[in-house]
Amino acid sequence: MDKFKIDDLEQRKMEKNFFLDMKFDVEEVLKILMKWENDFTFCLWTKSDEEYEHNVGVVEIDANKCSEISVLLRGMRPSFVGPAYNFNKYVDAYLGDVYWDDIKYTIEEDAWISSSLREAMIIMELQNCLLSIKMGLDRMVKLIAQYYKGIAPYSTFGHIDIKEDGTEKGKGLMGLVLNNREKDVLLELIYSEYNDWIQQCVKPRDSITHYQDFCSTYFFDAERGVDYPIHLNEKKNEPTNMSIVSIFEYVDKYYVFFNKVLDILIKKEKNRAGIGNIVK
């Protein structure tokens, strides 16, 4: 412990708390989904023409009276919560490696973890987090398929390929999006989010599933006395770099996006039930 000055330790503690504050409250994430489950069911009981407000509390509901969407949401709780849960695990592994010189003095030496294992643990949690985001996006298609013809519930979120002439060709849900986005608010949102972050976030999916893991390269911050990892992967000579900040942003955007989608779908549910104004 003598190798660190008190000021250095306090600074490192502040930085560690900064990373800890990135962690998601998984219980709250689940409550948000449960709230949506209830909202879709209560939407069926809504008789007013006033704009639906997302302010119904989490209560127990009769499964026999749930809407189809509520049942689907109930079944995808693990997929919805997964990105937050796995990101929190990633943060734990990240801090356990970056601040190992602080941690190791607080535990018995026979419980120490090698640097090689610590690095592997970070990568495992990173990959779990990225795969869970892709899984959640694929589950979203089941919801969207309830309102759109031309997309099957078992389809995936898909992707967009750029052909040699510069035109876009979509697969999975993205095929429907490309063909209809200009006349539909939800499909336009999906297209915008795909180009903003989804494309980059899911790009390593095939690589880490079928071909190769991420690896980490460390850069040393002499002022703070710590090594920070940057994660690297490559698919078809296209490199992907990720840091703890970028991974947090992906998870955060995933939940913002999912809530926007559900907000649009619940208005469509009202329309389908003959309540309120038509949403195109």
C-alpha atoms as a printed R data frame, in Angstrom:
    type eleno elety resid chain resno       x       y       z
1   ATOM     1    CA   MET     A     1   0.000   0.000   0.000
2   ATOM     2    CA   ASP     A     2   2.975   2.316   0.565
3   ATOM     3    CA   LYS     A     3   3.599   2.537  -3.178
4   ATOM     4    CA   PHE     A     4   0.562   4.833  -3.527
5   ATOM     5    CA   LYS     A     5   0.182   8.299  -2.111
6   ATOM     6    CA   ILE     A     6  -3.018   9.145  -0.234
7   ATOM     7    CA   ASP     A     7  -3.997  11.672  -2.930
8   ATOM     8    CA   ASP     A     8  -3.472   9.043  -5.624
9   ATOM     9    CA   LEU     A     9  -5.679   6.556  -3.803
10  ATOM    10    CA   GLU     A    10  -8.441   9.128  -3.358
11  ATOM    11    CA   GLN     A    11  -8.282   9.997  -7.042
12  ATOM    12    CA   ARG     A    12  -8.430   6.336  -8.012
13  ATOM    13    CA   LYS     A    13 -11.402   5.842  -5.674
14  ATOM    14    CA   MET     A    14 -13.251   8.695  -7.395
15  ATOM    15    CA   GLU     A    15 -12.538   7.195 -10.800
16  ATOM    16    CA   LYS     A    16 -13.707   3.780  -9.647
17  ATOM    17    CA   ASN     A    17 -16.957   5.302  -8.386
18  ATOM    18    CA   PHE     A    18 -17.392   6.969 -11.771
19  ATOM    19    CA   PHE     A    19 -17.358   3.555 -13.443
20  ATOM    20    CA   LEU     A    20 -19.583   2.045 -10.750
21  ATOM    21    CA   ASP     A    21 -22.148   4.767 -11.410
22  ATOM    22    CA   MET     A    22 -22.432   3.450 -14.975
23  ATOM    23    CA   LYS     A    23 -24.036   0.252 -13.697
24  ATOM    24    CA   PHE     A    24 -27.745  -0.181 -14.301
25  ATOM    25    CA   ASP     A    25 -30.332  -0.856 -11.630
26  ATOM    26    CA   VAL     A    26 -31.481  -4.213 -12.989
27  ATOM    27    CA   GLU     A    27 -34.532  -4.270 -10.736
28  ATOM    28    CA   GLU     A    28 -35.668  -0.941 -12.158
29  ATOM    29    CA   VAL     A    29 -35.056  -2.172 -15.712
30  ATOM    30    CA   LEU     A    30 -37.346  -5.137 -15.060
31  ATOM    31    CA   LYS     A    31 -39.982  -2.883 -13.499
32  ATOM    32    CA   ILE     A    32 -40.016  -0.790 -16.667
33  ATOM    33    CA   LEU     A    33 -40.784  -3.874 -18.728
34  ATOM    34    CA   MET     A    34 -43.451  -5.031 -16.262
35  ATOM    35    CA   LYS     A    35 -44.989  -1.577 -16.507
36  ATOM    36    CA   TRP     A    36 -45.231  -1.969 -20.264
37  ATOM    37    CA   GLU     A    37 -46.758  -5.431 -19.845
38  ATOM    38    CA   ASN     A    38 -49.519  -3.917 -17.743
39  ATOM    39    CA   ASP     A    39 -49.935  -0.916 -20.023
40  ATOM    40    CA   PHE     A    40 -50.677  -3.048 -23.078
41  ATOM    41    CA   THR     A    41 -53.331  -4.961 -21.179
42  ATOM    42    CA   PHE     A    42 -54.891  -1.859 -19.650
43  ATOM    43    CA   CYS     A    43 -54.870  -0.268 -23.093
44  ATOM    44    CA   LEU     A    44 -57.501  -2.804 -24.106
45  ATOM    45    CA   TRP     A    45 -59.709  -1.569 -21.272
46  ATOM    46    CA   THR     A    46 -59.217   2.116 -22.085
47  ATOM    47    CA   LYS     A    47 -62.453   3.751 -23.258
48  ATOM    48    CA   SER     A    48 -61.356   7.372 -23.495
49  ATOM    49    CA   ASP     A    49 -60.323   9.108 -26.754
50  ATOM    50    CA   GLU     A    50 -57.726  11.107 -24.856
51  ATOM    51    CA   GLU     A    51 -54.047  10.461 -25.602
52  ATOM    52    CA   TYR     A    52 -52.812   7.366 -23.768
53  ATOM    53    CA   GLU     A    53 -50.433   8.232 -20.962
54  ATOM    54    CA   HIS     A    54 -47.740   5.825 -19.844
55  ATOM    55    CA   ASN     A    55 -48.403   6.242 -16.139
56  ATOM    56    CA   VAL     A    56 -49.933   2.964 -15.008
57  ATOM    57    CA   GLY     A    57 -48.172   1.437 -12.006
58  ATOM    58    CA   VAL     A    58 -46.867  -2.110 -11.796
59  ATOM    59    CA   VAL     A    59 -49.642  -4.342 -10.484
60  ATOM    60    CA   GLU     A    60 -50.562  -7.989 -10.681
61  ATOM    61    CA   ILE     A    61 -52.786  -8.768 -13.670
62  ATOM    62    CA   ASP     A    62 -54.863 -11.761 -14.664
63  ATOM    63    CA   ALA     A    63 -52.882 -13.730 -17.248
64  ATOM    64    CA   ASN     A    64 -56.147 -14.784 -18.905
65  ATOM    65    CA   LYS     A    65 -56.948 -11.144 -19.648
66  ATOM    66    CA   CYS     A    66 -53.566 -10.041 -20.961
67  ATOM    67    CA   SER     A    67 -53.076  -8.675 -24.460
68  ATOM    68    CA   GLU     A    68 -50.954 -10.664 -26.909
69  ATOM    69    CA   ILE     A    69 -48.180  -8.102 -26.577
70  ATOM    70    CA   SER     A    70 -48.224  -8.367 -22.786
71  ATOM    71    CA   VAL     A    71 -47.775 -12.120 -23.051
72  ATOM    72    CA   LEU     A    72 -44.869 -11.683 -25.478
73  ATOM    73    CA   LEU     A    73 -43.227  -9.103 -23.217
74  ATOM    74    CA   ARG     A    74 -43.627 -11.404 -20.225
75  ATOM    75    CA   GLY     A    75 -41.816 -14.129 -22.119
76  ATOM    76    CA   MET     A    76 -38.861 -11.918 -23.060
77  ATOM    77    CA   ARG     A    77 -38.000 -10.571 -19.629
78  ATOM    78    CA   PRO     A    78 -34.572 -12.286 -19.607
79  ATOM    79    CA   SER     A    79 -33.743 -10.897 -23.062
80  ATOM    80    CA   PHE     A    80 -34.874  -7.396 -22.113
81  ATOM    81    CA   VAL     A    81 -32.948  -7.307 -18.840
82  ATOM    82    CA   GLY     A    82 -29.921  -9.142 -20.264
83  ATOM    83    CA   PRO     A    83 -27.945  -6.154 -21.621
84  ATOM    84    CA   ALA     A    84 -28.103  -4.306 -18.276
85  ATOM    85    CA   TYR     A    85 -27.292  -7.433 -16.265
86  ATOM    86    CA   ASN     A    86 -24.338  -8.378 -18.469
87  ATOM    87    CA   PHE     A    87 -23.015  -4.829 -18.581
88  ATOM    88    CA   ASN     A    88 -22.943  -4.762 -14.779
89  ATOM    89    CA   LYS     A    89 -20.971  -8.011 -14.821
90  ATOM    90    CA   TYR     A    90 -18.608  -6.439 -17.348
91  ATOM    91    CA   VAL     A    91 -18.069  -3.427 -15.078
92  ATOM    92    CA   ASP     A    92 -17.218  -5.723 -12.170
93  ATOM    93    CA   ALA     A    93 -14.655  -7.593 -14.280
94  ATOM    94    CA   TYR     A    94 -13.286  -4.313 -15.659
95  ATOM    95    CA   LEU     A    95 -12.778  -2.790 -12.219
96  ATOM    96    CA   GLY     A    96 -11.324  -6.022 -10.887
97  ATOM    97    CA   ASP     A    97  -8.596  -5.776 -13.501
98  ATOM    98    CA   VAL     A    98  -7.952  -2.037 -13.783
99  ATOM    99    CA   TYR     A    99  -7.791  -1.543 -10.010
100 ATOM   100    CA   TRP     A   100  -6.228  -4.886  -9.156
101 ATOM   101    CA   ASP     A   101  -3.267  -3.266  -7.414
102 ATOM   102    CA   ASP     A   102  -5.705  -1.733  -4.944
103 ATOM   103    CA   ILE     A   103  -7.907  -4.803  -4.559
104 ATOM   104    CA   LYS     A   104  -5.228  -7.423  -4.039
105 ATOM   105    CA   TYR     A   105  -4.120  -5.896  -0.749
106 ATOM   106    CA   THR     A   106  -7.596  -6.434   0.693
107 ATOM   107    CA   ILE     A   107  -7.838 -10.186   0.023
108 ATOM   108    CA   GLU     A   108  -5.826 -13.279   0.884
109 ATOM   109    CA   GLU     A   109  -2.979 -13.966  -1.510
110 ATOM   110    CA   ASP     A   110  -4.281 -17.454  -2.336
111 ATOM   111    CA   ALA     A   111  -7.420 -15.776  -3.730
112 ATOM   112    CA   TRP     A   112  -5.480 -13.614  -6.168
113 ATOM   113    CA   ILE     A   113  -6.426 -13.877  -9.862
114 ATOM   114    CA   SER     A   114  -3.813 -13.866 -12.605
115 ATOM   115    CA   SER     A   115  -3.718 -11.014 -15.105
116 ATOM   116    CA   SER     A   116  -4.449 -13.497 -17.903
117 ATOM   117    CA   LEU     A   117  -7.640 -14.688 -16.240
118 ATOM   118    CA   ARG     A   118  -8.714 -11.136 -15.408
119 ATOM   119    CA   GLU     A   119  -8.306 -10.159 -19.049
120 ATOM   120    CA   ALA     A   120 -10.299 -13.208 -20.190
121 ATOM   121    CA   MET     A   121 -13.086 -12.424 -17.715
122 ATOM   122    CA   ILE     A   122 -13.451  -8.900 -19.118
123 ATOM   123    CA   ILE     A   123 -13.753 -10.257 -22.659
124 ATOM   124    CA   MET     A   124 -16.288 -12.902 -21.635
125 ATOM   125    CA   GLU     A   125 -18.546 -10.323 -20.023
126 ATOM   126    CA   LEU     A   126 -18.108  -7.907 -22.930
127 ATOM   127    CA   GLN     A   127 -19.155 -10.547 -25.441
128 ATOM   128    CA   ASN     A   128 -22.096 -11.626 -23.290
129 ATOM   129    CA   CYS     A   129 -23.246  -8.014 -23.201
130 ATOM   130    CA   LEU     A   130 -23.023  -7.505 -26.964
131 ATOM   131    CA   LEU     A   131 -24.740 -10.809 -27.721
132 ATOM   132    CA   SER     A   132 -27.549  -9.975 -25.288
133 ATOM   133    CA   ILE     A   133 -28.188  -6.678 -27.103
134 ATOM   134    CA   LYS     A   134 -28.512  -8.550 -30.408
135 ATOM   135    CA   MET     A   135 -30.772 -11.091 -28.712
136 ATOM   136    CA   GLY     A   136 -33.000  -8.323 -27.372
137 ATOM   137    CA   LEU     A   137 -33.250  -6.713 -30.808
138 ATOM   138    CA   ASP     A   138 -34.232 -10.045 -32.356
139 ATOM   139    CA   ARG     A   139 -36.934 -10.530 -29.708
140 ATOM   140    CA   MET     A   140 -38.284  -7.087 -30.594
141 ATOM   141    CA   VAL     A   141 -39.191  -8.420 -34.040
142 ATOM   142    CA   LYS     A   142 -41.832 -10.682 -32.447
143 ATOM   143    CA   LEU     A   143 -43.603  -7.559 -31.197
144 ATOM   144    CA   ILE     A   144 -43.334  -5.638 -34.454
145 ATOM   145    CA   ALA     A   145 -44.610  -8.617 -36.452
146 ATOM   146    CA   GLN     A   146 -47.933  -8.327 -34.615
147 ATOM   147    CA   TYR     A   147 -48.640  -5.069 -36.447
148 ATOM   148    CA   TYR     A   148 -46.943  -5.440 -39.846
149 ATOM   149    CA   LYS     A   149 -47.470  -7.783 -42.750
150 ATOM   150    CA   GLY     A   150 -44.370  -8.996 -44.539
151 ATOM   151    CA   ILE     A   151 -42.337  -9.855 -41.457
152 ATOM   152    CA   ALA     A   152 -42.590 -13.182 -39.635
153 ATOM   153    CA   PRO     A   153 -42.359 -13.444 -35.814
154 ATOM   154    CA   TYR     A   154 -39.369 -15.772 -36.180
155 ATOM   155    CA   SER     A   155 -37.418 -13.318 -38.327
156 ATOM   156    CA   THR     A   156 -34.309 -11.624 -36.983
157 ATOM   157    CA   PHE     A   157 -33.601  -7.910 -36.721
158 ATOM   158    CA   GLY     A   158 -31.382  -8.304 -39.763
159 ATOM   159    CA   HIS     A   159 -28.986  -5.865 -41.357
160 ATOM   160    CA   ILE     A   160 -28.440  -3.644 -44.396
161 ATOM   161    CA   ASP     A   161 -25.909  -4.427 -47.116
162 ATOM   162    CA   ILE     A   162 -24.585  -1.788 -49.483
163 ATOM   163    CA   LYS     A   163 -24.475  -3.099 -53.053
164 ATOM   164    CA   GLU     A   164 -21.824  -2.128 -55.595
165 ATOM   165    CA   ASP     A   165 -24.096   0.525 -57.110
166 ATOM   166    CA   GLY     A   166 -24.520   2.146 -53.695
167 ATOM   167    CA   THR     A   167 -28.098   1.016 -53.121
168 ATOM   168    CA   GLU     A   168 -29.183  -0.562 -49.844
169 ATOM   169    CA   LYS     A   169 -30.516  -4.096 -49.494
170 ATOM   170    CA   GLY     A   170 -32.043  -5.170 -46.206
171 ATOM   171    CA   LYS     A   171 -32.385  -8.589 -44.643
172 ATOM   172    CA   GLY     A   172 -34.795  -9.630 -41.901
173 ATOM   173    CA   LEU     A   173 -36.727  -6.761 -40.358
174 ATOM   174    CA   MET     A   174 -34.438  -4.281 -42.087
175 ATOM   175    CA   GLY     A   175 -35.826  -5.434 -45.456
176 ATOM   176    CA   LEU     A   176 -39.295  -4.293 -44.386
177 ATOM   177    CA   VAL     A   177 -37.806  -1.103 -42.978
178 ATOM   178    CA   LEU     A   178 -36.072  -0.147 -46.228
179 ATOM   179    CA   ASN     A   179 -39.183  -0.713 -48.327
180 ATOM   180    CA   ASN     A   180 -41.633   1.150 -46.085
181 ATOM   181    CA   ARG     A   181 -39.771   3.547 -43.811
182 ATOM   182    CA   GLU     A   182 -40.748   6.739 -45.628
183 ATOM   183    CA   LYS     A   183 -44.420   6.225 -44.797
184 ATOM   184    CA   ASP     A   184 -44.213   4.795 -41.286
185 ATOM   185    CA   VAL     A   185 -42.956   6.482 -38.120
186 ATOM   186    CA   LEU     A   186 -41.800   3.267 -36.431
187 ATOM   187    CA   LEU     A   187 -39.890   1.962 -39.441
188 ATOM   188    CA   GLU     A   188 -38.251   5.359 -39.892
189 ATOM   189    CA   LEU     A   189 -37.184   5.243 -36.225
190 ATOM   190    CA   ILE     A   190 -35.687   1.781 -36.683
191 ATOM   191    CA   TYR     A   191 -33.776   2.933 -39.766
192 ATOM   192    CA   SER     A   192 -32.426   5.967 -37.912
193 ATOM   193    CA   GLU     A   193 -31.370   3.944 -34.864
194 ATOM   194    CA   TYR     A   194 -29.757   1.300 -37.056
195 ATOM   195    CA   ASN     A   195 -27.524   3.892 -38.706
196 ATOM   196    CA   ASP     A   196 -26.872   5.739 -35.444
197 ATOM   197    CA   TRP     A   197 -25.618   2.810 -33.329
198 ATOM   198    CA   ILE     A   198 -27.150  -0.606 -34.003
199 ATOM   199    CA   GLN     A   199 -25.075  -1.374 -37.077
200 ATOM   200    CA   GLN     A   200 -21.805  -0.808 -35.229
201 ATOM   201    CA   CYS     A   201 -22.987  -2.510 -32.054
202 ATOM   202    CA   VAL     A   202 -24.022  -5.782 -33.718
203 ATOM   203    CA   LYS     A   203 -21.210  -5.883 -36.290
204 ATOM   204    CA   PRO     A   204 -18.949  -8.134 -34.134
205 ATOM   205    CA   ARG     A   205 -21.790 -10.595 -33.481
206 ATOM   206    CA   ASP     A   206 -20.971 -13.082 -36.268
207 ATOM   207    CA   SER     A   207 -17.261 -12.824 -35.559
208 ATOM   208    CA   ILE     A   208 -17.482 -13.592 -31.840
209 ATOM   209    CA   THR     A   209 -20.131 -16.271 -32.387
210 ATOM   210    CA   HIS     A   210 -18.378 -18.188 -35.162
211 ATOM   211    CA   TYR     A   211 -14.793 -17.060 -35.606
212 ATOM   212    CA   GLN     A   212 -12.814 -15.150 -32.985
213 ATOM   213    CA   ASP     A   213 -13.006 -13.479 -29.612
214 ATOM   214    CA   PHE     A   214 -12.292  -9.882 -28.816
215 ATOM   215    CA   CYS     A   215  -8.822  -9.123 -27.520
216 ATOM   216    CA   SER     A   216  -7.718  -6.244 -25.317
217 ATOM   217    CA   THR     A   217  -4.880  -3.806 -25.677
218 ATOM   218    CA   TYR     A   218  -3.897  -1.749 -22.648
219 ATOM   219    CA   PHE     A   219  -2.688   1.823 -22.487
220 ATOM   220    CA   PHE     A   220  -0.913   2.996 -19.350
221 ATOM   221    CA   ASP     A   221  -1.925   6.260 -17.713
222 ATOM   222    CA   ALA     A   222   1.247   7.269 -15.907
223 ATOM   223    CA   GLU     A   223  -0.462  10.086 -14.012
224 ATOM   224    CA   ARG     A   224  -3.038   7.749 -12.471
225 ATOM   225    CA   GLY     A   225  -0.886   4.634 -12.431
226 ATOM   226    CA   VAL     A   226  -3.423   2.351 -14.116
227 ATOM   227    CA   ASP     A   227  -3.743   0.345 -17.350
228 ATOM   228    CA   TYR     A   228  -7.001   0.886 -19.222
229 ATOM   229    CA   PRO     A   229  -8.166  -1.774 -21.703
230 ATOM   230    CA   ILE     A   230  -9.515  -1.122 -25.195
231 ATOM   231    CA   HIS     A   231 -11.257  -4.092 -26.825
232 ATOM   232    CA   LEU     A   232 -10.559  -5.044 -30.430
233 ATOM   233    CA   ASN     A   233 -12.217  -7.340 -32.952
234 ATOM   234    CA   GLU     A   234 -12.080  -7.671 -36.716
235 ATOM   235    CA   LYS     A   235 -14.543  -9.030 -39.276
236 ATOM   236    CA   LYS     A   236 -13.655  -9.124 -42.988
237 ATOM   237    CA   ASN     A   237 -10.814  -6.659 -42.388
238 ATOM   238    CA   GLU     A   238 -13.210  -4.230 -40.695
239 ATOM   239    CA   PRO     A   239 -11.914  -3.499 -37.178
240 ATOM   240    CA   THR     A   240 -14.155  -2.775 -34.197
241 ATOM   241    CA   ASN     A   241 -12.842  -0.929 -31.150
242 ATOM   242    CA   MET     A   242 -14.822  -0.679 -27.921
243 ATOM   243    CA   SER     A   243 -14.261   0.882 -24.523
244 ATOM   244    CA   ILE     A   244 -16.267   0.797 -21.317
245 ATOM   245    CA   VAL     A   245 -17.829   4.135 -22.260
246 ATOM   246    CA   SER     A   246 -18.920   3.029 -25.728
247 ATOM   247    CA   ILE     A   247 -20.368  -0.220 -24.355
248 ATOM   248    CA   PHE     A   248 -22.366   1.717 -21.760
249 ATOM   249    CA   GLU     A   249 -23.690   3.971 -24.516
250 ATOM   250    CA   TYR     A   250 -24.829   0.959 -26.548
251 ATOM   251    CA   VAL     A   251 -26.738  -0.494 -23.611
252 ATOM   252    CA   ASP     A   252 -28.272   2.862 -22.717
253 ATOM   253    CA   LYS     A   253 -29.353   3.473 -26.329
254 ATOM   254    CA   TYR     A   254 -30.821  -0.037 -26.480
255 ATOM   255    CA   TYR     A   255 -33.228   0.759 -23.637
256 ATOM   256    CA   VAL     A   256 -34.106   4.218 -24.962
257 ATOM   257    CA   PHE     A   257 -34.817   2.665 -28.365
258 ATOM   258    CA   PHE     A   258 -36.868  -0.214 -26.973
259 ATOM   259    CA   ASN     A   259 -39.042   2.192 -24.991
260 ATOM   260    CA   LYS     A   260 -39.618   4.365 -28.066
261 ATOM   261    CA   VAL     A   261 -40.694   1.289 -30.013
262 ATOM   262    CA   LEU     A   262 -43.120   0.216 -27.298
263 ATOM   263    CA   ASP     A   263 -44.496   3.738 -27.067
264 ATOM   264    CA   ILE     A   264 -45.346   3.655 -30.787
265 ATOM   265    CA   LEU     A   265 -46.732   0.122 -30.622
266 ATOM   266    CA   ILE     A   266 -49.055   0.929 -27.738
267 ATOM   267    CA   LYS     A   267 -50.595   3.687 -29.833
268 ATOM   268    CA   LYS     A   268 -51.064   1.163 -32.620
269 ATOM   269    CA   GLU     A   269 -52.678  -1.149 -30.072
270 ATOM   270    CA   LYS     A   270 -55.159   1.611 -29.270
271 ATOM   271    CA   ASN     A   271 -55.905   1.993 -32.960
272 ATOM   272    CA   ARG     A   272 -56.400  -1.739 -33.340
273 ATOM   273    CA   ALA     A   273 -58.863  -1.635 -30.451
274 ATOM   274    CA   GLY     A   274 -60.636   1.351 -31.996
275 ATOM   275    CA   ILE     A   275 -59.445   3.817 -29.366
276 ATOM   276    CA   GLY     A   276 -57.918   7.202 -30.112
277 ATOM   277    CA   ASN     A   277 -56.415   8.624 -33.291
278 ATOM   278    CA   ILE     A   278 -54.789   6.559 -35.997
279 ATOM   279    CA   VAL     A   279 -50.977   6.397 -35.866
280 ATOM   280    CA   LYS     A   280 -49.363   5.717 -39.226
